[in-house]
Short mmCIF file of C-alpha atoms in Angstrom, two decimals:
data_model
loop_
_atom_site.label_atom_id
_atom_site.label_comp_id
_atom_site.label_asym_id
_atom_site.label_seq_id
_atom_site.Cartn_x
_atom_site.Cartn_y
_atom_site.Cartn_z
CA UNK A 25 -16.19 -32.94 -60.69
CA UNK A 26 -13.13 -34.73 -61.81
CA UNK A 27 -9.61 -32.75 -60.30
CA UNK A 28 -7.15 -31.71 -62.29
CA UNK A 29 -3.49 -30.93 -62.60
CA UNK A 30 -2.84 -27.17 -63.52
CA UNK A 31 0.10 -25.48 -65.41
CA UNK A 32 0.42 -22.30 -66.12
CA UNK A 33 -0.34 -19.94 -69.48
CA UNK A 34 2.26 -18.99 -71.22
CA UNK A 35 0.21 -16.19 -72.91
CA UNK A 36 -1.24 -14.38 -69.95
CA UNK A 37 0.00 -16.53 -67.15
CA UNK A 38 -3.46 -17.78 -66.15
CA UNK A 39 -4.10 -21.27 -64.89
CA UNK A 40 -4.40 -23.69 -67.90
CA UNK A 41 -7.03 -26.90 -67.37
CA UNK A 42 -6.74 -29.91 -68.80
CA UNK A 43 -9.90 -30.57 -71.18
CA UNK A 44 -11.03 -34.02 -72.11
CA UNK A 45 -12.93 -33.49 -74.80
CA UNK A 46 -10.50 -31.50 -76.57
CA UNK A 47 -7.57 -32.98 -75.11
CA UNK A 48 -5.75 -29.83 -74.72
CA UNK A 49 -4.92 -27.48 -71.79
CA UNK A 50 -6.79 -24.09 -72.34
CA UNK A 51 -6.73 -21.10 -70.73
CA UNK A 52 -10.44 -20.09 -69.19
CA UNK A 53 -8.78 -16.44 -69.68
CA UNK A 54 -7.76 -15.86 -72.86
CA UNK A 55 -8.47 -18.93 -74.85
CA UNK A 56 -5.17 -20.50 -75.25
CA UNK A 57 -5.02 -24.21 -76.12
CA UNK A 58 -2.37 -26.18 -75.67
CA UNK A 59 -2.40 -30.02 -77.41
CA UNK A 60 -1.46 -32.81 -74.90
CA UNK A 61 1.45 -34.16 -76.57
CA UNK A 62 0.89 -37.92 -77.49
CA UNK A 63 1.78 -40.04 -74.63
CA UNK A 64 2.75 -37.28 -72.72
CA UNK A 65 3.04 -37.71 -68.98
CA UNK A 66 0.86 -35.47 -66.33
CA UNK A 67 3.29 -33.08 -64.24
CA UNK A 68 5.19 -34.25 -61.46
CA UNK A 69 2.99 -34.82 -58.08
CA UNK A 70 5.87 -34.23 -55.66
CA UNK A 71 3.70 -32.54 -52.77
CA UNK A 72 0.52 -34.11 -53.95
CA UNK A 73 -1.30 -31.14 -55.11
CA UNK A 74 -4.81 -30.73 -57.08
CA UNK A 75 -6.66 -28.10 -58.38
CA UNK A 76 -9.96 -27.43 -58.71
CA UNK A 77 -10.90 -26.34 -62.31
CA UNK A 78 -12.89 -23.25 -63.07
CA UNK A 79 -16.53 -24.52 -64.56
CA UNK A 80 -17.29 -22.71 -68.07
CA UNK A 81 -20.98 -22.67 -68.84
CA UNK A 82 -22.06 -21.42 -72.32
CA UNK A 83 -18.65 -19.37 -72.42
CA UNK A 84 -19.48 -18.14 -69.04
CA UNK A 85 -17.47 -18.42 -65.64
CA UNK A 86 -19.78 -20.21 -63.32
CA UNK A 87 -18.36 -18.64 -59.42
CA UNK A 88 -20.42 -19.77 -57.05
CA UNK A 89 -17.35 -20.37 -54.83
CA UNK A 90 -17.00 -16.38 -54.44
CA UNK A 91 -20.16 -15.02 -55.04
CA UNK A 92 -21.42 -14.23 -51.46
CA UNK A 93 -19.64 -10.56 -51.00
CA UNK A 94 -18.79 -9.27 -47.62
CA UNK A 95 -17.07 -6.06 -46.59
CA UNK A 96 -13.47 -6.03 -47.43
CA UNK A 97 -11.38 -5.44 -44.42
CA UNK A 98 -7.54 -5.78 -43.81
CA UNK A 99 -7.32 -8.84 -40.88
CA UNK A 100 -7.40 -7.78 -37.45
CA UNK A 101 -5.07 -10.09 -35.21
CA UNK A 102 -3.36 -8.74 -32.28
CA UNK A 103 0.15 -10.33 -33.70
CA UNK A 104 -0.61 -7.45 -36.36
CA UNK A 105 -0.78 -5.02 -33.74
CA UNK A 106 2.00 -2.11 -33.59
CA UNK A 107 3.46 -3.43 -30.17
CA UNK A 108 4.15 -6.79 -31.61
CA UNK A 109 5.06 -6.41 -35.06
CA UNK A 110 7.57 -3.43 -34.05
CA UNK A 111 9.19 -6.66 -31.62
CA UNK A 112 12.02 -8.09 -32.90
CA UNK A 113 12.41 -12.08 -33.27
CA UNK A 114 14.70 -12.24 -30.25
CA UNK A 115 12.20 -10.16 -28.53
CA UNK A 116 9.37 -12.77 -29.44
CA UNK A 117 11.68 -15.10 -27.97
CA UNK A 118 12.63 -13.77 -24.85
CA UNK A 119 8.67 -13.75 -24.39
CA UNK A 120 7.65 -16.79 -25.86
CA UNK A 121 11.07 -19.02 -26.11
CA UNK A 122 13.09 -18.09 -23.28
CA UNK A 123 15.43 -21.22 -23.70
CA UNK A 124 16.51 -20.56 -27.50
CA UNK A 125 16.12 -16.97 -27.10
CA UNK A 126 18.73 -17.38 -24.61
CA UNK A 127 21.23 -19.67 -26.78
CA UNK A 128 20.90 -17.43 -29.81
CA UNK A 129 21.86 -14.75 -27.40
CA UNK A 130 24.98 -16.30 -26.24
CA UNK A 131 25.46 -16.76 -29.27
CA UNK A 132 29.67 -16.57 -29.90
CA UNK A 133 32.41 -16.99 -32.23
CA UNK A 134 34.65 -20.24 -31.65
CA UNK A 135 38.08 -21.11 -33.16
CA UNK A 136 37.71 -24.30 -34.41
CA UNK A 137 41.16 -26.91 -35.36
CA UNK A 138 40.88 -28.65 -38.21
CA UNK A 139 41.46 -32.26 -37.31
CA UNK A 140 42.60 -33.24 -40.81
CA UNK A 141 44.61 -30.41 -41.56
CA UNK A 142 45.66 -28.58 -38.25
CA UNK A 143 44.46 -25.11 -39.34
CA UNK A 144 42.81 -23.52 -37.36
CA UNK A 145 39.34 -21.31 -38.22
CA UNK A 146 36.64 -19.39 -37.12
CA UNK A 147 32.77 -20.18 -37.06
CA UNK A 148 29.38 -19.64 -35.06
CA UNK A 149 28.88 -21.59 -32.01
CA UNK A 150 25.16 -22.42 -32.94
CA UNK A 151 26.86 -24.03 -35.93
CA UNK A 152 26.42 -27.97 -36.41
CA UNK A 153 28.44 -28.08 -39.55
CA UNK A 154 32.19 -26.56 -40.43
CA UNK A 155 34.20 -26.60 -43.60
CA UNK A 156 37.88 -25.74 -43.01
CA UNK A 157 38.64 -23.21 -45.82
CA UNK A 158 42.51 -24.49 -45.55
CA UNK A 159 41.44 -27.84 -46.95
CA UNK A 160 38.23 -28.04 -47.64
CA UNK A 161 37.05 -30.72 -45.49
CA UNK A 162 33.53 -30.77 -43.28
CA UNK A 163 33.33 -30.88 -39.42
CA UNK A 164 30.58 -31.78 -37.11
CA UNK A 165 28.90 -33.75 -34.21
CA UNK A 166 28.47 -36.88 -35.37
CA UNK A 167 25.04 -36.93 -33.69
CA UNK A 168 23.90 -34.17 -36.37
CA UNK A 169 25.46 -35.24 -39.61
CA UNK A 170 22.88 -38.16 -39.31
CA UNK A 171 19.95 -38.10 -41.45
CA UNK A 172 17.13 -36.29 -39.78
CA UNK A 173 18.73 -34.79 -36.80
CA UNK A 174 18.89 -31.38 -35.92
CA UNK A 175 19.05 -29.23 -32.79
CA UNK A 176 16.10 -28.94 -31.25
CA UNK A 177 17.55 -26.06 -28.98
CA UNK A 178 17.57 -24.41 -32.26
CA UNK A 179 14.19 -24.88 -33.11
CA UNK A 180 11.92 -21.97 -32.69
CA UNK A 181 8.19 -22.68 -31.97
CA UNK A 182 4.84 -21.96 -29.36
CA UNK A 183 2.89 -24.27 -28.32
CA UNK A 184 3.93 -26.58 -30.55
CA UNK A 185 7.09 -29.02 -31.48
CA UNK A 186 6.12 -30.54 -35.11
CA UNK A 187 9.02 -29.45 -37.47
CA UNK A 188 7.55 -30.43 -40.94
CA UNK A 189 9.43 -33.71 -42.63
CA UNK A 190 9.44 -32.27 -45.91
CA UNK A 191 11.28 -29.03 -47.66
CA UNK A 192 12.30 -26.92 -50.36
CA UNK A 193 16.08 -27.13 -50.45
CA UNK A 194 18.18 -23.98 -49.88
CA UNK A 195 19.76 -23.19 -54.33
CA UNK A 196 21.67 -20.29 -53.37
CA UNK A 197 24.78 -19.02 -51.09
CA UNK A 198 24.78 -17.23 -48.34
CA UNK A 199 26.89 -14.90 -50.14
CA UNK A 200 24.42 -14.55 -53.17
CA UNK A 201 21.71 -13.46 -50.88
CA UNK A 202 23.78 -10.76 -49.24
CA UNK A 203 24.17 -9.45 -52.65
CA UNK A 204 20.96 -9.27 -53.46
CA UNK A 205 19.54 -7.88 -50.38
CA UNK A 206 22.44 -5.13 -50.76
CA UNK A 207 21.14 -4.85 -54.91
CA UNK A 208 17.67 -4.11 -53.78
CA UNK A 209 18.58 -1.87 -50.95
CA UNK A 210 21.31 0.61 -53.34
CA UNK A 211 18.22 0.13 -55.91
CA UNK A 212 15.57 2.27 -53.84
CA UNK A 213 18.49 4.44 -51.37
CA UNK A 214 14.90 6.90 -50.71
CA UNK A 215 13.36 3.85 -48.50
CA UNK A 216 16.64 2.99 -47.10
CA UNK A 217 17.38 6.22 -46.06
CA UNK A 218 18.87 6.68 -42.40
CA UNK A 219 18.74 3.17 -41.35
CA UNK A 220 22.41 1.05 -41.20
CA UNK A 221 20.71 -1.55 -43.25
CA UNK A 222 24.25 -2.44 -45.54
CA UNK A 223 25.99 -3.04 -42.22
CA UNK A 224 22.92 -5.17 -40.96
CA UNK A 225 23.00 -7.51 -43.88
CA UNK A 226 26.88 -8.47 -43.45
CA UNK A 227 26.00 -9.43 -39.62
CA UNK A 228 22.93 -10.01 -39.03
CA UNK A 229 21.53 -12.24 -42.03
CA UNK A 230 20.66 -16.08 -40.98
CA UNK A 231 19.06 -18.23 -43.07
CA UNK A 232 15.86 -19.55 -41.30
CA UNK A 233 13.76 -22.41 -42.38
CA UNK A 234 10.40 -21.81 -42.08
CA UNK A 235 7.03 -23.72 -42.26
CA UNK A 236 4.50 -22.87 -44.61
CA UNK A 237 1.09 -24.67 -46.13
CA UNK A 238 -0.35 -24.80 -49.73
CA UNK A 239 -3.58 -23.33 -50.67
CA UNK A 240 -5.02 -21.93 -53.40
CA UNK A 241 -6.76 -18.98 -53.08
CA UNK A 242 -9.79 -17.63 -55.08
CA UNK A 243 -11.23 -14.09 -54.69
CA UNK A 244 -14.33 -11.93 -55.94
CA UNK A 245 -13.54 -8.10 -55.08
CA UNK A 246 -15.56 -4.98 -55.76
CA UNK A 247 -14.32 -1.61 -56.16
CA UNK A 248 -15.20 1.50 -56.57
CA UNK A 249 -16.34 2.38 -59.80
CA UNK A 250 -15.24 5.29 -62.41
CA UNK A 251 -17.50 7.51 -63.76
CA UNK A 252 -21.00 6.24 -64.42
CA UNK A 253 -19.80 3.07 -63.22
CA UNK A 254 -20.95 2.25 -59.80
CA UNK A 255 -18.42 -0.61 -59.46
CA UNK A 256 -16.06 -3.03 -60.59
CA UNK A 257 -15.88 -6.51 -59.67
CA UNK A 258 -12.38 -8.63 -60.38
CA UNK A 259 -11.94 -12.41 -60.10
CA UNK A 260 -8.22 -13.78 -58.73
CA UNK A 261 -6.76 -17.03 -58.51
CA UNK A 262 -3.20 -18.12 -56.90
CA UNK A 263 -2.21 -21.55 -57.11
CA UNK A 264 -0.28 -23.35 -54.90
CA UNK A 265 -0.03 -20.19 -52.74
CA UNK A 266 2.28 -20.55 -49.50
CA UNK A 267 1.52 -18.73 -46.16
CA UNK A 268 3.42 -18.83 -42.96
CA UNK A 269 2.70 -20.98 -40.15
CA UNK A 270 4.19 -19.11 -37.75
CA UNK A 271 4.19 -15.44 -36.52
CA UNK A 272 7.60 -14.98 -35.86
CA UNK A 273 8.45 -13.75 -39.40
CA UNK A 274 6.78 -10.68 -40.97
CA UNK A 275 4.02 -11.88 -42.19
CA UNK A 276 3.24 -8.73 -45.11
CA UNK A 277 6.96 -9.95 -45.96
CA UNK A 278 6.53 -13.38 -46.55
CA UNK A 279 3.88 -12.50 -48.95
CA UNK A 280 6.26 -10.61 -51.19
CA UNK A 281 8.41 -13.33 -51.84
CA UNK A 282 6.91 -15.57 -54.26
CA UNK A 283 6.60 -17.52 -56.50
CA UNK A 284 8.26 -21.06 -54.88
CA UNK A 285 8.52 -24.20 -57.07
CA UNK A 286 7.47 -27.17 -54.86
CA UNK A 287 8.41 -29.81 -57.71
CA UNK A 288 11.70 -29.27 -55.81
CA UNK A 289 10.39 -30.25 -52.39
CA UNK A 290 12.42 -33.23 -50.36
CA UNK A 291 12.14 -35.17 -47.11
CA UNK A 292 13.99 -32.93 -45.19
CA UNK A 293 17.45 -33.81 -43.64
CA UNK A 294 19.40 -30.77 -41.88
CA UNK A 295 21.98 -31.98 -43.22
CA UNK A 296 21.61 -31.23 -46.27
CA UNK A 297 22.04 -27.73 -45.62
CA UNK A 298 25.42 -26.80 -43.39
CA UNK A 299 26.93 -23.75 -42.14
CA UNK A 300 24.33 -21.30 -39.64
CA UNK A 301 20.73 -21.69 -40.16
CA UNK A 302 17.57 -22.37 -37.97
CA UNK A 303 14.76 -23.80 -38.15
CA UNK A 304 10.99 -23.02 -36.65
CA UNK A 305 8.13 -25.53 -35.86
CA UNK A 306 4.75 -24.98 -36.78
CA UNK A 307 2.78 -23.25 -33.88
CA UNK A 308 0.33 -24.59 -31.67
CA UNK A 309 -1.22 -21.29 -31.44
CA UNK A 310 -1.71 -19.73 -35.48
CA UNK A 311 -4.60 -18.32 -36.54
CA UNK A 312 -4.26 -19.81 -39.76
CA UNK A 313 -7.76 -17.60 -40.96
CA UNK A 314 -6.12 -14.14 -40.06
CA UNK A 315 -2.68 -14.96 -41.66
CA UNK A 316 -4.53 -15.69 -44.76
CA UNK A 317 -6.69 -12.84 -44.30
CA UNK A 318 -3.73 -10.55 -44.37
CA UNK A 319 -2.22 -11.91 -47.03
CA UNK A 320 -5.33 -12.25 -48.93
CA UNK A 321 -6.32 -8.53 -48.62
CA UNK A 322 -2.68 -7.66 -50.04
CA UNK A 323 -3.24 -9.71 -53.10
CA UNK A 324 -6.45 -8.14 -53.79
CA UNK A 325 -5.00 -4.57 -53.82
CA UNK A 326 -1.59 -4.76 -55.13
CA UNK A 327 -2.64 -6.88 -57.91
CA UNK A 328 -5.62 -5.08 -58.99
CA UNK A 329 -3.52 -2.19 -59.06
CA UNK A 330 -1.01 -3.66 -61.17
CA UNK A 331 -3.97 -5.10 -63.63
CA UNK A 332 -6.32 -2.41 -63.74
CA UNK A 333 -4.69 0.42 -61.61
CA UNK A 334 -7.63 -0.05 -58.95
CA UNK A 335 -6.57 1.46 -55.67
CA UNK A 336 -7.13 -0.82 -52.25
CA UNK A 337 -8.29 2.27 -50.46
CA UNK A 338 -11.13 1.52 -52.95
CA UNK A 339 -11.76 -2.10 -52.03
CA UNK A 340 -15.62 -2.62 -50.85
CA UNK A 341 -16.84 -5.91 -50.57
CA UNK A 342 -14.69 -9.20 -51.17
CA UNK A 343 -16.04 -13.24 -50.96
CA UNK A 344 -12.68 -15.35 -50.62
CA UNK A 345 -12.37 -19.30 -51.12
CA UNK A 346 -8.85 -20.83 -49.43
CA UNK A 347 -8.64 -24.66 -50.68
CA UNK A 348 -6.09 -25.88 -48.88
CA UNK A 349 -3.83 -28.99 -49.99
CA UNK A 350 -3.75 -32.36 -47.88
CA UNK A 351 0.25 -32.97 -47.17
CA UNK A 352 1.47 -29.88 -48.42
CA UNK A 353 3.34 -28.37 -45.14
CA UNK A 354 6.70 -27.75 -45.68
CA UNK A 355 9.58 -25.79 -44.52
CA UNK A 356 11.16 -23.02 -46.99
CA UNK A 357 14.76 -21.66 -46.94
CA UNK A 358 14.93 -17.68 -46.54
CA UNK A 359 17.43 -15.51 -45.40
CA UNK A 360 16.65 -13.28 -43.27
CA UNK A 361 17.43 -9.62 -41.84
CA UNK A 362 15.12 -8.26 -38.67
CA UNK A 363 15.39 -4.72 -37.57
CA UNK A 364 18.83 -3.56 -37.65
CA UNK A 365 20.42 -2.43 -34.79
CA UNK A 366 21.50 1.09 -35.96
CA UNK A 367 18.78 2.90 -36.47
CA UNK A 368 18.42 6.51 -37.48
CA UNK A 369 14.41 7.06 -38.44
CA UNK A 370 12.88 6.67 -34.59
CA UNK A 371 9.99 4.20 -34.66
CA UNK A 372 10.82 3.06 -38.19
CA UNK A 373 11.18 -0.95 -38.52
CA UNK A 374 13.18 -2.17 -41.48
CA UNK A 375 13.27 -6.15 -42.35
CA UNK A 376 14.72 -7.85 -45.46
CA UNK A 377 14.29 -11.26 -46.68
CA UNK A 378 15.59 -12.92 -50.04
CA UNK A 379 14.15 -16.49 -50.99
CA UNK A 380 16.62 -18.85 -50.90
CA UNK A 381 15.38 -21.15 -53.78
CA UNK A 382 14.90 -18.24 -56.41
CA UNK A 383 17.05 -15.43 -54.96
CA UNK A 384 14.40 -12.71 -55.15
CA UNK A 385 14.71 -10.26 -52.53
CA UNK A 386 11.95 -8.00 -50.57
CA UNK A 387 11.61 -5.78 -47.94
CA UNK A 388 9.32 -4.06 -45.59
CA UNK A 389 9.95 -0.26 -44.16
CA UNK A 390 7.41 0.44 -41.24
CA UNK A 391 6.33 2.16 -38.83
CA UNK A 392 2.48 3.06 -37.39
CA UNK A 393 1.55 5.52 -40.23
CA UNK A 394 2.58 3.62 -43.30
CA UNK A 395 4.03 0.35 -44.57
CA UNK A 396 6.64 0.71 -47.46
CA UNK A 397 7.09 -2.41 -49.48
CA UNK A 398 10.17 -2.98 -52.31
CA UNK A 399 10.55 -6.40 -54.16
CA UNK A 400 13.44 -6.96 -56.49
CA UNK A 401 12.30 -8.69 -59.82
CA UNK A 402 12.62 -12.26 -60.39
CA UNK A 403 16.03 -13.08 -62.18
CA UNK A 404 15.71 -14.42 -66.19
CA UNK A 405 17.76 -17.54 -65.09
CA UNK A 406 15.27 -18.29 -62.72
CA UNK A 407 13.32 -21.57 -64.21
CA UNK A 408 9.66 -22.74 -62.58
CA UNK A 409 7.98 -25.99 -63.06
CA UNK A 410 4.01 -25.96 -63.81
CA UNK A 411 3.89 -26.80 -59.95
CA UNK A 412 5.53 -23.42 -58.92
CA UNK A 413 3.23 -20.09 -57.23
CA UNK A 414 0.81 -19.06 -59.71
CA UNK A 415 -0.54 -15.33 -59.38
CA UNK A 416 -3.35 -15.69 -62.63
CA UNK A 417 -4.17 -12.32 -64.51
CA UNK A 418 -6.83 -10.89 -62.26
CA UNK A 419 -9.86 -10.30 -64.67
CA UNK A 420 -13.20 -8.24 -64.50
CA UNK A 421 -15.95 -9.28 -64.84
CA UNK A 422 -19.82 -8.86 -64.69
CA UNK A 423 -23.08 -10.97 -63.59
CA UNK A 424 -25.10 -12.15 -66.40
CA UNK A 425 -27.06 -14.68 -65.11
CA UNK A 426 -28.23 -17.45 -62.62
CA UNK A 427 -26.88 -19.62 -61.27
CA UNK A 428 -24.17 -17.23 -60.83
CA UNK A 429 -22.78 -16.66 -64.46
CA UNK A 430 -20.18 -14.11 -65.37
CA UNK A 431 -18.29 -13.21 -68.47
CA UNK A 432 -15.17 -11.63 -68.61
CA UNK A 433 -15.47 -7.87 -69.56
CA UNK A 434 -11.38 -7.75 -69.98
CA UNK A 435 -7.95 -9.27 -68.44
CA UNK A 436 -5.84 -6.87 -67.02
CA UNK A 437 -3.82 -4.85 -69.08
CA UNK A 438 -0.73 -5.19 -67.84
CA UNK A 439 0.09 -9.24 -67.49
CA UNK A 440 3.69 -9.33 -67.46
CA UNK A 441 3.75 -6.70 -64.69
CA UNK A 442 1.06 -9.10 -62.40
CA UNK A 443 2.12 -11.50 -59.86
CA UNK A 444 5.32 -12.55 -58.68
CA UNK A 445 6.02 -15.19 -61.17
CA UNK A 446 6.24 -12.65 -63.94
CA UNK A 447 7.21 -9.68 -62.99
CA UNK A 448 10.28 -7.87 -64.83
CA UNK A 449 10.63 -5.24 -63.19
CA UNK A 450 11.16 -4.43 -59.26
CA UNK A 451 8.38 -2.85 -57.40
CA UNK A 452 7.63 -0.14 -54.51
CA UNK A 453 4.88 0.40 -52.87
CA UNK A 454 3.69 2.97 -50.05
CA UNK A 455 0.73 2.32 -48.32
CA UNK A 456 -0.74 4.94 -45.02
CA UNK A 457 -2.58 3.14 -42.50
CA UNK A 458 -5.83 3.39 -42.22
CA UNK A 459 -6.82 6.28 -39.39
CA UNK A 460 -8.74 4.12 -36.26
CA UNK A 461 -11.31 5.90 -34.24
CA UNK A 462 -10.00 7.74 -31.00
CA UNK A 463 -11.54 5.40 -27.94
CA UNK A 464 -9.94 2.23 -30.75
CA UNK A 465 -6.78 4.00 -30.79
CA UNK A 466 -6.81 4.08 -26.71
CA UNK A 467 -8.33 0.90 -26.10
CA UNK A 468 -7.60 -1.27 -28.81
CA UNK A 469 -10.26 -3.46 -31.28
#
């Protein structure tokens, strides 16, 4: 079958396929069609991306990509384990990355002359570019002003040294992001309770660079059923879905901070972006199916629940298809905030990240018992391209017929309120861990 471009619904926020026959986009959710406009152009291809389109027989959704159902369980990778998700990054790196652990460490504030003007200023030593604030000129090593150099003393990474050569540009200030961070934290005070977390976003946010690849992610989940009903089955689809490539940023996090627009992606050139920042390589060592896993599994509950109010605790089997992109790894800007120093709730963990393309900020509140996630809603200004995150309206539906037929018994109720590209309104969400057995809470899986 032919691939297509996708864009997305502007009635329920579904994927929209272009139909020959028709020649229209519609919507295999609600039946929205969309003329092409005469001599329109296709969407830009800036990352290459193509998706596949759902297959409609007789008015049915043919899924034989997710049909095969397996127990649901939340990925079990021993980078998800208490011991090293309570580390902090400088922790990682001390254990991993002894060199840069050691120069972000040392880590000092120099006064710097301004050769043009004779002022005299303050900056980071890990810096590679200044701008005097007495006359507004920039100052660097020559070396690093150059297009594609960077400092690879800087660049965080196991196992591996590939930085990707493509990125999404950093759109907003470092000051902008400490306000928004600080918005969502003053917005839920209950979460942030007891933890220095204003202080930690004046010092301690960097903005970080960090590689991710494209998928897009189809799933088939069960739950529990109400009533007479012995289940429910719901069909998801996220296009041009991100995860990390590394496991030195939260991983749950990461997840919480879409959508991205990749229509925006560039060759990357450090410097393009000045002032502090680092960057991390891809890592020889990810387990790219865990990662997704995780991520995966957090989909599946927390936008079921927004759709249909279906709890994860009530998750039971799930079939999941990842289709990842050729040439879609790229580096994305975020700022970030990891465990703040002061801390006043023993064994809690606190981190806080804001994307630095759309400003939307999240954060995770942790400890062994329970994860506590908050995302800030996306801002009105905000403007996507059809080649931006796409979290489709889950829908239910139910087996008709071979060769694996389903129709769609209804769309979630709620579409405005699912996935991160529409969402008005800012979200919290308190999840216990699941209880382990006694000789798995000694010994481990």
């Amino acid at each position: 079958m032919e691939e297509m471009f996708a864009i997305k619904c502007q009635n329920c926020g579904g994927p929209m396929y272009s139909h020959q026959a028709t020649r229209s986009f519609d919507c295999a959710y609600c039946g929205t069609s969309v003329p092409w406009e005469a001599g329109g152009q296709q969407p830009a291809d800036t990352v290459g991306i193509r998706h596949q389109p759902i297959q409609m027989v007789d008015g049915l959704m043919k899924l034989t990509h997710v049909s095969q159902l397996e127990p649901a369980k939340d990925a079990d990778w021993y980078y998800f384990e208490p011991y090293w998700r309570n580390s902090s990054l400088l922790e990682w790196l001390f254990q991993e990355d002894r060199g840069t652990a050691e120069e972000l460490e040392q880590a000092t504030h120099v006064s710097i002359p301004c050769p043009f003007c004779g002022a005299a200023f303050e900056g980071e030593s890990t810096q590679s570019v200044f701008e005097c604030p007495s006359c507004g000129n920039k100052i660097g090593a020559g070396d690093l002003l150059k297009p594609g150099k960077f400092s690879k003393r800087l660049t965080m990474g196991t196992g591996a040294e590939y930085v990707p050569e493509q990125a999404i540009p950093c759109s907003i200030s470092e000051q902008q992001a400490r306000a928004n961070a600080l918005q969502l934290v003053r917005q839920y005070p209950e979460v942030f309770a007891g933890h220095a977390v204003e202080e930690a976003i004046q010092s301690q946010m960097v903005l970080m660079y960090i590689p991710v690849a494209l998928a897009d992610l189809r799933m088939m989940v069960s739950f529990s059923g109400k009533g007479m009903k012995k289940e429910s089955l719901v069909y998801y689809e996220v296009l041009d879905w991100p995860y990390p490539k590394t496991h030195y940023v939260d991983v749950p996090l990461m997840g919480l901070l879409d959508p991205w627009d990749f229509s925006k992606v560039v060759p990357f050139d450090p410097a393009m972006e000045e002032g502090n920042f680092r960057i991390v390589a891809v890592e020889g060592i990810q387990k790219d199916s865990a990662v997704i896993d995780k991520l995966a599994y957090s989909v599946a509950g927390n936008d079921a629940e927004s759709a249909f109010g279906f709890s994860k605790n009530s998750m039971r089997q799930w079939s999941r298809k990842v289709r990842k992109h050729e040439s879609a790894l790229m580096l994305v800007p975020v700022f970030y905030v990891d465990r703040p120093i002061s801390d006043g709730r023993e064994g809690e963990q606190v981190r806080i990240a804001v994307n630095g393309q759309t400003g939307r900020a999240a954060a995770v509140v942790f400890d062994e018992k329970r994860d506590t996630h908050v995302v800030a809603p996306l801002s009105p200004s905000v403007h996507l391209s059809s080649e931006s995150t796409v979290h489709a309206t889950p829908v239910e539906v139910r087996y008709v017929k071979s060769p694996f037929l389903y129709e769609i018994v209804r769309i979630g109720g709620n579409a405005a309120a699912v996935g991160a590209t529409t969402a008005s309104q800012g979200v919290l969400r308190e999840e216990k861990r699941k209880r382990k057995g006694f000789l798995i809470r000694l010994f481990g899986d």
